[in-house]
Coordinates of C-alpha atoms and ligand atoms in Angstrom, one line a residue:
M1 CA -18.2 185.4 130.3
L2 CA -18.0 181.6 129.9
G3 CA -16.6 179.3 132.5
L4 CA -13.2 177.9 131.9
M5 CA -13.9 174.2 132.5
Q6 CA -13.4 171.3 130.1
N7 CA -16.3 171.1 127.7
Q8 CA -16.7 167.3 127.6
P9 CA -20.1 166.2 126.2
L10 CA -22.3 164.0 128.4
L11 CA -22.4 160.8 126.4
T12 CA -23.7 157.3 127.3
S13 CA -20.3 155.9 126.3
M14 CA -18.7 157.8 129.2
L15 CA -20.8 155.8 131.7
L16 CA -19.7 152.5 130.2
D17 CA -16.1 153.6 130.1
F18 CA -16.3 154.6 133.8
A19 CA -17.9 151.3 134.9
A20 CA -15.4 149.2 132.9
R21 CA -12.5 151.1 134.3
Y22 CA -13.5 151.6 138.0
H23 CA -15.8 148.7 138.5
G24 CA -14.5 146.3 135.8
D25 CA -15.1 143.2 137.8
A26 CA -18.6 144.0 139.1
P27 CA -21.0 141.3 137.9
I28 CA -23.8 141.4 135.4
V29 CA -26.0 138.4 135.8
S30 CA -28.7 137.4 133.4
R31 CA -31.3 134.7 133.2
R32 CA -31.2 133.9 129.5
V33 CA -34.0 133.0 127.1
E34 CA -32.1 129.7 126.8
G35 CA -32.9 129.1 130.5
D36 CA -29.5 129.2 132.0
I37 CA -27.8 131.9 134.1
H38 CA -25.2 133.9 132.3
R39 CA -22.5 135.9 134.2
Y40 CA -19.9 138.4 133.1
T41 CA -18.6 141.8 134.2
Y42 CA -18.7 145.5 133.2
R43 CA -15.4 144.9 131.5
D44 CA -16.9 142.1 129.4
L45 CA -19.9 144.3 128.7
A46 CA -17.7 147.1 127.4
A47 CA -15.7 144.8 125.2
R48 CA -18.7 143.3 123.6
A49 CA -20.5 146.7 123.2
K50 CA -17.4 147.8 121.3
Q51 CA -17.6 144.7 119.1
L52 CA -21.2 145.7 118.3
A53 CA -20.1 149.3 117.6
N54 CA -17.5 147.9 115.1
T55 CA -20.2 145.7 113.5
L56 CA -22.4 148.7 113.0
D57 CA -19.5 150.8 111.6
G58 CA -18.6 147.8 109.3
M59 CA -22.1 147.7 107.8
G60 CA -21.9 151.4 107.1
L61 CA -24.9 152.3 109.2
A62 CA -25.0 156.1 109.4
A63 CA -25.1 158.1 112.6
G64 CA -28.6 158.7 113.9
E65 CA -30.0 155.5 112.3
R66 CA -32.3 153.4 114.5
V67 CA -31.4 150.0 115.7
A68 CA -34.3 148.2 117.3
S69 CA -34.4 145.7 120.1
L70 CA -37.2 143.3 120.7
A71 CA -35.9 141.6 123.8
W72 CA -36.2 140.7 127.5
N73 CA -33.9 142.1 130.1
G74 CA -30.4 140.7 129.7
Y75 CA -26.8 141.3 129.0
R76 CA -27.1 141.3 125.2
H77 CA -29.8 144.0 125.4
M78 CA -27.5 146.0 127.7
E79 CA -24.7 145.7 125.1
M80 CA -27.2 147.1 122.6
Y81 CA -28.0 150.1 124.8
Y82 CA -24.3 151.1 124.9
G83 CA -23.0 149.8 121.6
V84 CA -25.7 151.4 119.5
S85 CA -26.0 154.7 121.3
G86 CA -22.3 155.0 122.1
S87 CA -21.4 154.7 118.4
G88 CA -23.8 157.5 117.5
R89 CA -26.9 155.4 116.4
V90 CA -30.2 155.3 118.2
I91 CA -31.4 152.3 120.3
H92 CA -35.1 151.8 119.7
T93 CA -36.6 149.5 122.3
L94 CA -39.8 147.8 121.0
N95 CA -42.5 146.6 123.4
P96 CA -43.2 143.0 122.4
R97 CA -46.6 143.1 124.2
L98 CA -48.0 145.4 121.6
S99 CA -50.2 144.0 118.8
P100 CA -48.3 142.9 115.6
E101 CA -50.1 145.7 113.7
Q102 CA -48.9 148.3 116.2
M103 CA -45.4 146.9 116.2
A104 CA -45.1 147.0 112.4
W105 CA -46.5 150.6 112.5
I106 CA -43.9 151.6 115.0
I107 CA -41.0 150.0 113.1
N108 CA -42.0 151.8 110.0
H109 CA -42.5 155.1 111.7
A110 CA -39.1 154.8 113.4
E111 CA -37.6 153.6 110.1
D112 CA -35.6 151.0 111.9
K113 CA -32.6 149.7 109.9
V114 CA -31.6 146.8 112.1
L115 CA -33.8 144.7 114.4
C116 CA -32.3 142.4 117.0
F117 CA -34.8 140.0 118.7
D118 CA -34.8 137.3 121.4
M119 CA -35.7 133.9 120.0
T120 CA -38.9 134.0 122.1
F121 CA -40.2 136.6 119.6
L122 CA -39.3 134.6 116.4
P123 CA -43.0 133.9 115.6
L124 CA -43.8 137.6 116.0
V125 CA -40.9 138.6 113.7
Q126 CA -42.0 136.0 111.2
A127 CA -45.5 137.5 111.3
I128 CA -44.4 141.1 110.7
H129 CA -41.1 141.1 108.9
A130 CA -42.6 141.4 105.4
Q131 CA -44.4 144.6 106.5
C132 CA -41.2 146.2 107.6
P133 CA -39.3 147.2 104.5
T134 CA -36.9 149.7 106.2
V135 CA -35.3 146.8 108.2
K136 CA -32.2 145.7 106.3
Q137 CA -30.8 143.3 108.8
W138 CA -32.7 141.0 111.2
V139 CA -30.6 139.6 114.0
A140 CA -31.5 136.8 116.4
L141 CA -30.0 137.4 119.9
C142 CA -28.5 133.9 120.1
D143 CA -25.5 131.7 119.4
A144 CA -24.8 130.9 115.8
D145 CA -25.7 127.2 116.3
K146 CA -29.1 128.2 117.7
L147 CA -30.2 130.0 114.5
P148 CA -33.1 128.3 112.8
S149 CA -32.3 127.4 109.2
D150 CA -35.8 127.7 108.0
S151 CA -37.0 131.0 109.6
G152 CA -38.3 132.4 106.4
I153 CA -36.6 135.7 107.3
A154 CA -34.1 136.6 104.5
G155 CA -30.6 137.2 105.7
L156 CA -31.3 136.4 109.3
I157 CA -28.1 136.2 111.3
S158 CA -27.3 135.3 114.9
Y159 CA -26.0 138.1 117.2
E160 CA -23.0 136.1 118.2
G161 CA -22.1 135.4 114.6
W162 CA -22.7 139.0 113.8
I163 CA -20.5 140.6 116.4
G164 CA -18.2 137.6 117.1
G165 CA -15.5 138.2 114.5
Q166 CA -15.2 141.9 115.4
S167 CA -12.5 143.6 117.4
S168 CA -13.2 144.9 120.9
D169 CA -10.8 147.7 120.2
Y170 CA -12.9 150.8 119.6
T171 CA -12.7 154.5 120.5
W172 CA -16.1 155.9 121.2
P173 CA -16.8 158.9 119.0
Q174 CA -17.3 162.3 120.6
F175 CA -20.2 164.4 119.5
D176 CA -22.8 166.9 120.6
E177 CA -24.4 165.7 123.8
N178 CA -27.8 166.7 122.4
T179 CA -27.5 163.9 119.8
A180 CA -30.3 161.4 120.0
S181 CA -29.4 158.2 121.9
G182 CA -32.7 156.3 122.4
L183 CA -36.2 156.0 121.2
C184 CA -39.2 154.7 123.0
Y185 CA -42.8 154.8 122.0
T186 CA -45.7 155.3 124.4
S187 CA -48.0 152.3 124.7
G188 CA -50.7 154.1 122.7
T189 CA -53.9 152.8 124.4
T190 CA -55.8 155.3 122.3
G191 CA -54.6 156.3 118.8
N192 CA -51.1 155.5 117.4
P193 CA -48.2 155.3 119.7
K194 CA -45.9 158.4 119.9
G195 CA -42.1 158.4 120.1
A196 CA -40.0 160.0 122.8
L197 CA -36.5 160.5 121.5
Y198 CA -34.0 160.8 124.3
S199 CA -30.6 162.5 123.9
H200 CA -27.3 161.5 125.4
R201 CA -27.5 164.6 127.6
S202 CA -31.0 163.8 128.9
T203 CA -30.0 160.1 129.5
V204 CA -26.8 160.9 131.4
L205 CA -28.4 163.6 133.5
H206 CA -31.4 161.3 134.3
A207 CA -29.0 158.6 135.3
Y208 CA -27.2 160.9 137.8
G209 CA -30.6 162.0 139.1
A210 CA -31.9 158.4 139.5
A211 CA -28.8 157.4 141.5
L212 CA -29.3 160.1 144.1
P213 CA -29.9 159.1 147.8
D214 CA -33.4 160.5 147.8
A215 CA -34.2 158.9 144.4
L216 CA -33.1 155.3 144.0
N217 CA -30.2 155.6 146.4
L218 CA -27.9 153.4 144.3
S219 CA -24.3 152.6 145.2
A220 CA -21.5 150.2 144.4
R221 CA -22.7 148.1 147.3
D222 CA -26.0 147.3 145.6
S223 CA -27.2 144.4 143.6
V224 CA -30.0 145.8 141.5
M225 CA -32.6 143.9 139.6
P226 CA -34.5 145.8 136.9
V227 CA -37.7 143.8 136.7
V228 CA -39.3 146.6 134.8
P229 CA -38.6 145.6 131.2
M230 CA -35.8 147.3 129.2
F231 CA -38.5 148.1 126.6
H232 CA -40.5 150.1 129.3
V233 CA -38.7 153.5 129.3
N234 CA -35.2 152.0 129.4
A235 CA -36.0 149.9 132.5
W236 CA -36.5 153.3 134.2
G237 CA -32.9 154.3 133.4
L238 CA -31.4 151.5 135.5
P239 CA -28.9 150.2 132.9
Y240 CA -27.4 153.7 132.8
A241 CA -27.7 154.5 136.5
A242 CA -26.1 151.2 137.5
A243 CA -23.1 152.0 135.5
I244 CA -22.7 155.4 137.2
V245 CA -22.3 153.6 140.5
G246 CA -20.8 150.4 139.2
C247 CA -23.3 148.1 141.1
K248 CA -24.1 144.5 140.3
V249 CA -27.0 144.1 137.9
V250 CA -29.3 141.1 137.9
F251 CA -31.5 140.6 134.8
P252 CA -34.5 138.3 135.2
G253 CA -34.8 137.6 131.4
P254 CA -38.2 136.2 130.3
A255 CA -39.0 134.5 133.7
M256 CA -41.3 137.2 135.2
D257 CA -43.3 134.9 137.5
G258 CA -43.1 135.4 141.3
K259 CA -41.2 132.1 141.9
S260 CA -38.4 132.8 139.3
I261 CA -38.0 136.4 140.4
Y262 CA -37.8 135.4 144.1
E263 CA -35.3 132.6 143.5
L264 CA -33.0 134.9 141.5
M265 CA -33.3 137.7 144.1
E266 CA -32.2 135.2 146.7
S267 CA -29.4 133.5 144.8
E268 CA -27.9 136.8 143.6
Q269 CA -28.5 138.6 146.9
V270 CA -30.4 141.4 145.3
T271 CA -30.7 144.5 147.5
T272 CA -33.1 146.6 145.4
A273 CA -35.4 146.1 142.4
A274 CA -37.8 148.1 140.3
G275 CA -41.2 147.3 138.7
V276 CA -44.9 147.9 138.3
P277 CA -47.3 146.9 141.1
T278 CA -48.7 143.9 139.3
I279 CA -45.2 142.3 139.3
W280 CA -44.8 142.8 143.0
Q281 CA -48.3 141.4 143.6
M282 CA -47.2 138.1 141.9
L283 CA -43.9 138.2 143.9
L284 CA -45.7 138.8 147.3
A285 CA -48.3 136.1 146.5
H286 CA -45.5 133.6 146.0
V287 CA -43.5 134.6 149.0
Q288 CA -46.5 134.8 151.4
G289 CA -48.0 131.6 149.9
H290 CA -44.8 129.6 150.7
G291 CA -43.9 131.3 154.0
L292 CA -40.7 132.7 152.6
K293 CA -38.6 135.7 153.6
F294 CA -36.2 138.0 151.7
S295 CA -32.6 137.7 152.9
S296 CA -31.0 140.6 151.1
M297 CA -33.7 143.0 149.7
N298 CA -33.8 146.3 151.6
R299 CA -35.9 148.5 149.3
T300 CA -37.9 148.3 146.1
V301 CA -38.9 150.9 143.6
I302 CA -42.6 150.6 142.6
G303 CA -44.1 152.9 139.9
G304 CA -45.8 152.9 136.6
S305 CA -49.2 153.0 138.3
A306 CA -50.2 153.8 141.8
C307 CA -48.8 151.5 144.4
P308 CA -51.6 150.4 146.7
P309 CA -50.9 151.4 150.3
A310 CA -51.6 147.8 151.4
M311 CA -48.6 146.7 149.3
I312 CA -46.3 149.4 150.9
D313 CA -47.5 148.2 154.3
T314 CA -46.9 144.5 153.5
F315 CA -43.4 145.1 152.3
R316 CA -42.5 147.2 155.3
E317 CA -44.3 145.4 158.1
E318 CA -43.9 141.8 157.0
F319 CA -40.6 141.9 155.2
G320 CA -38.8 145.1 156.4
I321 CA -38.4 146.3 152.9
D322 CA -38.9 150.0 152.1
V323 CA -41.0 150.9 149.1
L324 CA -39.8 153.8 147.0
H325 CA -43.0 154.9 145.3
A326 CA -42.0 156.6 142.1
W327 CA -43.8 158.5 139.3
G328 CA -42.8 159.0 135.7
M329 CA -43.7 158.7 132.1
T330 CA -42.2 157.6 128.8
E331 CA -41.9 161.3 128.0
T332 CA -40.0 162.0 131.3
S333 CA -37.2 159.5 130.8
P334 CA -39.1 158.4 133.2
L335 CA -38.2 159.4 136.7
G336 CA -40.0 162.6 137.9
T337 CA -40.7 162.0 141.5
V338 CA -39.7 159.5 144.2
C339 CA -41.3 159.3 147.7
T340 CA -38.7 159.4 150.5
L341 CA -39.3 161.1 153.8
K342 CA -37.6 164.3 155.0
N343 CA -35.7 164.6 158.2
K344 CA -38.6 166.3 160.0
H345 CA -40.9 163.3 159.2
L346 CA -38.8 160.7 160.9
K347 CA -40.3 161.4 164.3
L348 CA -43.9 161.2 163.1
P349 CA -46.1 158.3 164.2
A350 CA -46.2 155.5 161.7
E351 CA -49.6 156.3 160.6
Q352 CA -48.7 159.8 159.6
Q353 CA -45.5 158.6 157.9
M354 CA -47.7 156.2 155.9
A355 CA -49.9 159.0 154.7
I356 CA -46.8 160.5 153.1
R357 CA -45.4 157.2 151.8
V358 CA -48.5 156.5 149.6
K359 CA -47.8 159.7 147.7
Q360 CA -45.8 159.7 144.4
G361 CA -43.2 161.9 146.1
R362 CA -40.9 164.8 145.6
A363 CA -39.3 166.0 142.4
I364 CA -35.8 165.0 141.7
C365 CA -33.6 168.1 141.2
G366 CA -33.8 168.7 137.5
V367 CA -37.6 168.2 137.4
D368 CA -39.9 171.1 138.2
M369 CA -43.7 170.6 138.7
R370 CA -46.9 172.7 138.7
I371 CA -50.5 171.9 139.1
V372 CA -53.0 174.1 137.3
G373 CA -56.8 174.3 137.3
D374 CA -59.2 174.3 134.4
D375 CA -58.5 178.0 134.0
G376 CA -54.8 177.4 133.6
Q377 CA -54.1 179.1 137.0
D378 CA -51.7 177.6 139.5
Q379 CA -53.4 175.6 142.3
P380 CA -52.1 176.0 145.8
W381 CA -49.6 173.5 147.2
D382 CA -51.8 172.5 150.2
G383 CA -52.2 168.8 149.5
K384 CA -55.8 169.2 148.8
A385 CA -56.3 171.3 145.7
Y386 CA -56.3 169.2 142.5
G387 CA -54.9 170.3 139.2
D388 CA -53.4 169.1 135.9
L389 CA -49.8 168.2 136.5
L390 CA -47.2 170.0 134.3
V391 CA -43.5 169.2 134.4
R392 CA -40.3 170.6 132.9
G393 CA -36.6 169.8 133.0
P394 CA -33.6 168.6 131.0
W395 CA -34.8 165.0 130.8
I396 CA -38.5 165.9 130.0
M397 CA -39.5 165.6 126.4
D398 CA -39.9 168.7 124.2
T399 CA -41.4 167.3 120.9
Y400 CA -42.6 163.8 119.8
F401 CA -40.4 162.1 117.2
K402 CA -41.7 163.2 113.8
G403 CA -44.6 164.8 115.7
A404 CA -45.8 167.9 117.4
S405 CA -44.7 169.5 120.6
P406 CA -47.3 169.2 123.3
L407 CA -45.7 171.8 125.5
V408 CA -47.6 174.8 127.0
K409 CA -46.2 178.1 128.0
D410 CA -46.6 179.9 131.3
A411 CA -46.9 183.6 131.9
Q412 CA -43.0 183.9 132.0
G413 CA -42.8 182.1 128.6
R414 CA -41.4 178.9 130.1
S415 CA -42.5 175.7 128.5
W416 CA -44.1 172.8 130.4
F417 CA -45.1 169.3 129.5
P418 CA -48.7 168.5 130.3
T419 CA -48.6 165.0 131.8
G420 CA -52.3 164.1 131.5
D421 CA -52.2 163.3 135.2
V422 CA -54.3 165.0 137.9
A423 CA -52.5 165.6 141.2
T424 CA -52.2 167.4 144.5
I425 CA -48.9 168.8 145.8
D426 CA -48.5 169.5 149.5
A427 CA -46.5 172.3 151.2
D428 CA -43.4 170.0 151.4
G429 CA -43.5 169.4 147.7
F430 CA -44.9 165.8 147.8
M431 CA -47.0 165.1 144.7
H432 CA -49.9 162.8 144.9
I433 CA -51.6 161.5 141.7
T434 CA -55.4 161.2 142.0
D435 CA -56.1 160.1 138.5
R436 CA -55.2 160.1 134.8
S437 CA -57.2 163.1 133.6
K438 CA -59.3 160.8 131.3
D439 CA -60.1 158.5 134.3
V440 CA -61.3 161.3 136.6
I441 CA -64.8 160.6 137.8
K442 CA -67.1 163.7 138.3
S443 CA -70.1 163.0 140.4
G444 CA -72.5 165.9 141.0
G445 CA -69.7 168.3 140.0
E446 CA -67.3 166.8 142.6
W447 CA -64.2 164.8 141.7
I448 CA -63.8 161.3 143.0
S449 CA -60.3 159.8 142.9
S450 CA -60.5 156.4 141.3
I451 CA -57.1 155.6 142.7
D452 CA -58.4 156.1 146.3
I453 CA -61.3 153.8 145.6
E454 CA -59.0 151.2 144.1
N455 CA -56.6 151.4 147.0
I456 CA -59.3 150.6 149.5
A457 CA -60.6 147.6 147.6
M458 CA -57.0 146.3 147.2
A459 CA -56.5 146.4 150.9
H460 CA -59.2 143.7 151.3
P461 CA -57.5 140.4 151.7
A462 CA -59.8 138.7 149.1
V463 CA -59.1 141.2 146.3
A464 CA -56.3 140.6 143.8
M465 CA -57.0 143.7 141.6
A466 CA -59.5 146.5 141.5
A467 CA -60.3 149.2 138.9
C468 CA -62.7 152.0 139.6
I469 CA -64.5 153.6 136.7
G470 CA -67.3 156.1 136.3
M471 CA -70.6 155.1 134.9
P472 CA -73.2 157.5 133.3
H473 CA -75.9 158.7 135.7
P474 CA -78.8 160.9 134.8
K475 CA -78.7 163.0 138.0
W476 CA -75.0 162.9 139.1
D477 CA -73.4 162.7 135.6
E478 CA -71.3 159.8 136.7
R479 CA -71.1 157.4 139.6
P480 CA -68.2 155.2 140.5
I481 CA -68.3 151.5 140.4
V482 CA -65.4 149.2 141.3
V483 CA -64.5 146.2 139.1
V484 CA -62.8 143.5 141.1
A485 CA -60.8 140.4 140.4
L486 CA -60.6 138.1 143.4
K487 CA -57.5 136.1 144.5
P488 CA -57.7 132.4 143.5
G489 CA -60.2 130.6 145.8
A490 CA -61.2 133.8 147.7
Q491 CA -64.9 134.6 148.4
L492 CA -66.4 138.1 148.7
T493 CA -69.9 139.5 148.1
R494 CA -70.8 142.9 146.8
E495 CA -72.3 143.9 150.1
E496 CA -69.1 142.8 152.0
L497 CA -66.9 144.9 149.9
L498 CA -69.2 148.0 150.0
K499 CA -69.3 147.7 153.8
F500 CA -65.5 147.5 153.8
Y501 CA -65.4 151.1 152.4
E502 CA -67.0 152.4 155.6
G503 CA -64.7 154.2 158.0
K504 CA -61.9 154.4 155.4
G505 CA -61.9 158.2 155.0
Q506 CA -64.4 158.3 152.1
A507 CA -67.5 160.5 152.2
K508 CA -70.7 158.5 151.6
W509 CA -71.1 159.9 148.1
Q510 CA -67.5 158.8 147.2
I511 CA -68.2 155.1 148.0
P512 CA -68.9 153.1 144.8
D513 CA -72.5 152.4 143.8
D514 CA -71.7 148.9 142.7
V515 CA -69.2 146.1 142.6
V516 CA -68.7 144.1 139.4
F517 CA -66.8 140.8 139.7
V518 CA -64.6 139.7 136.8
D519 CA -62.1 136.9 136.3
A520 CA -59.3 139.3 135.4
I521 CA -58.7 143.0 134.9
P522 CA -57.4 143.6 131.4
L523 CA -53.7 144.8 131.5
G524 CA -51.9 146.9 128.8
A525 CA -48.5 146.4 127.3
T526 CA -46.6 147.7 130.3
G527 CA -48.7 145.8 133.0
K528 CA -51.1 148.7 133.8
M529 CA -54.8 148.3 134.1
L530 CA -56.5 149.0 130.7
K531 CA -59.6 151.0 131.7
T532 CA -60.5 151.7 128.1
R533 CA -60.9 147.9 127.5
L534 CA -62.8 147.6 130.8
R535 CA -65.2 150.3 129.7
E536 CA -65.7 148.5 126.4
Q537 CA -66.5 145.2 128.3
L538 CA -69.0 147.0 130.4
V539 CA -70.7 148.9 127.6
D540 CA -74.1 147.3 128.4
Y541 CA -73.7 147.7 132.2
K542 CA -76.4 149.7 134.0
L543 CA -76.0 151.2 137.5
P544 CA -78.3 149.7 140.1
G545 CA -81.8 151.3 140.2
L546 CA -81.5 152.8 136.7
Ligands
AMP601 P1 -46.0 155.3 130.6 O1 -45.5 156.4 129.8 O2 -46.6 154.2 129.9 O3 -45.0 154.8 131.6 O4 -47.2 155.9 131.5 C1 -47.1 157.0 132.3 C2 -48.3 157.2 133.2 O5 -48.3 156.1 134.1 C3 -48.3 158.4 134.0 O6 -48.7 159.5 133.3 C4 -49.3 158.1 135.1 O7 -50.6 158.2 134.7 C5 -49.0 156.6 135.3 N1 -48.1 156.4 136.5 C6 -46.7 156.3 136.5 N2 -46.3 156.1 137.7 C7 -47.3 156.2 138.6 C8 -47.5 156.2 140.0 N3 -46.5 155.9 140.8 N4 -48.8 156.4 140.4 C9 -49.8 156.6 139.6 N5 -49.7 156.6 138.3 C10 -48.5 156.4 137.7

C-alpha cells in the first residue's frame, strides 16, 4: 500500500523558490573578478536565475544538455547552478586548475553545449576553444561593455548581454527527481578524469543532510563563506544547503589569499566557512603574522584532505573557533562524514576530546559505511582495525558518466562504492582515514599511516607542509620518508625533525628514515598534495645506507 502524501519531486528549483519566498532579503555578497564587492539578495538571485532559464529555453537547448561553468565563487555562478539545473539542463562545473589538454578532454567528453567563463580564464578559453566543437555558445561572465572585441572566439557574448533582455517571469518545470542536475569530474591525478552525474534528488537530499546540526549546523543566523571552489564538488553543496536555511552567503571570488579572505570574513561578519587545509594554513599565517583575531567566526569546515591536529588546536585554542573535520569525495556529493562530539564526550578531558576531533567523523544519516579487509570481510569497529572504506546512500554515485559502475556487492546483494580510502571506525561510529589506498606504506608487512607521520611533522612550528611517502627498501619492502617544505625564513635540520617524532605515539619502526627538504610540495587541482608528482621528483632518491 502506498502512502497518501503529495508526490512532489525533490528539485533544486524548490530550494531557490523557498529561499526567495521566505528569506528574500537575505544577502548574497560576492567579491567579483572586477575587484569590487557585489551585493544582492535571494530574491534577486531567483529573478536572474529565471532570466537565465528563459535564455536557455530561447536558444532551444534541450533538457539534459550540459552548460559548463569555468568560474570562481560568485553570484553569477550561483545563478548558473539554479538557472541551468532548475530549467532541466545540467550544470557542469569545470576546474580551471586542470591542464588545458585535460580541460578540452572533459568538455568534449561532457559534450558541453554552452560554456560560461570568468574573464580571468579568457586566455585559457582562447587556447582551447578550437578543440571544443560541441560548444555552440561561449559566454563571458561580465557586463556587455567589458567584452573584448578581439577575443578570437566566434560569437562570444557577455553574460549580462545574454540574459539581460529576458523576462524574470518563469515557472520552473516539474520533472522526475532522478533527472540529472549537475556534473563534476574527478581531478584525475592518474588517467582521464571521470564524471559524477548528480541528480536533483541526490542534490536536495545532500543539502538537507549538510545543514543538519551534527553536520554543518547551518541556520538563517549564519553568514557562510564557501572558500572551497564551486568547481570542487559544488562547493561541498553549500550553495544548495544555504538556500535550505536562507543564510547569508559570502563568495570570495578569485582572491583566495589569507589577507583577502580574512578581510572579507571580518567585513561581512562570516560565522562559518569551508575549505581544504591549505587555504586555512594561508589564512592562519596571515592572522597570526599580523596579530589579528576573528570577531564573528565560530566554526569552520575543513576537509578534502586530512586536517592536521595542530590546525584544529590552533583554531580552538587561539581563536575559539571549532573545526568541523569533514570527509567526502566527488563521487559522494561530497559530504559523507563530519566530526562532531556526542553528548557522552562532553565531559572528557580536552586531550581525549582532541583524539576524537582529529578523526573524519560520523556518517550523516543517509550515508552508510563499512571497512573491509583484503579478503572482503568486514573489519571490526574498534578504532584499530584498518580496512578499505565502502559507502552507500542516496547521494553516493552509482555509475560514472558514460562509464562503468565501480560498485561492489555484499553478501546481502547491497551495492557499495569503494572509496579508495583506508580507514578505521571506532565503536561510536567515528571514521578515521589513515591513507589513500595507493599511498599506504607497508614496511615489513606492517602498515604505516602516512597521514599520522605528516600530522606530526606539521605540528612542528618550522614546517609549512609535509608529505610522507614510501621508498623501496630491499629488506622491509618500503620505508617512510617525510618530504618537508619549511615556513618562510624558518630553519630546521633533518636530525631535529626526526627527534621531534620521539614521544609522539609512534613506534620506532614507524618513524621516517629520512627527511627531504623541498621549496614547495606540489599541489593538485583542488589544493591537495600531489604525491604522484612528488614520487616522480624523487625518482633518483635513495634511502640512507642503501
Ligand atoms: P575529491 O574527489 O577530489 O574531493 O577527493 C576525495 C578524496 O579526498 C577522498 O577519497 C580522500 O582520499 C580525500 N579526503 C577528503 N576529505 C578528507 C579528509 N577529511 N581527510 C583525509 N582525506 C580526505
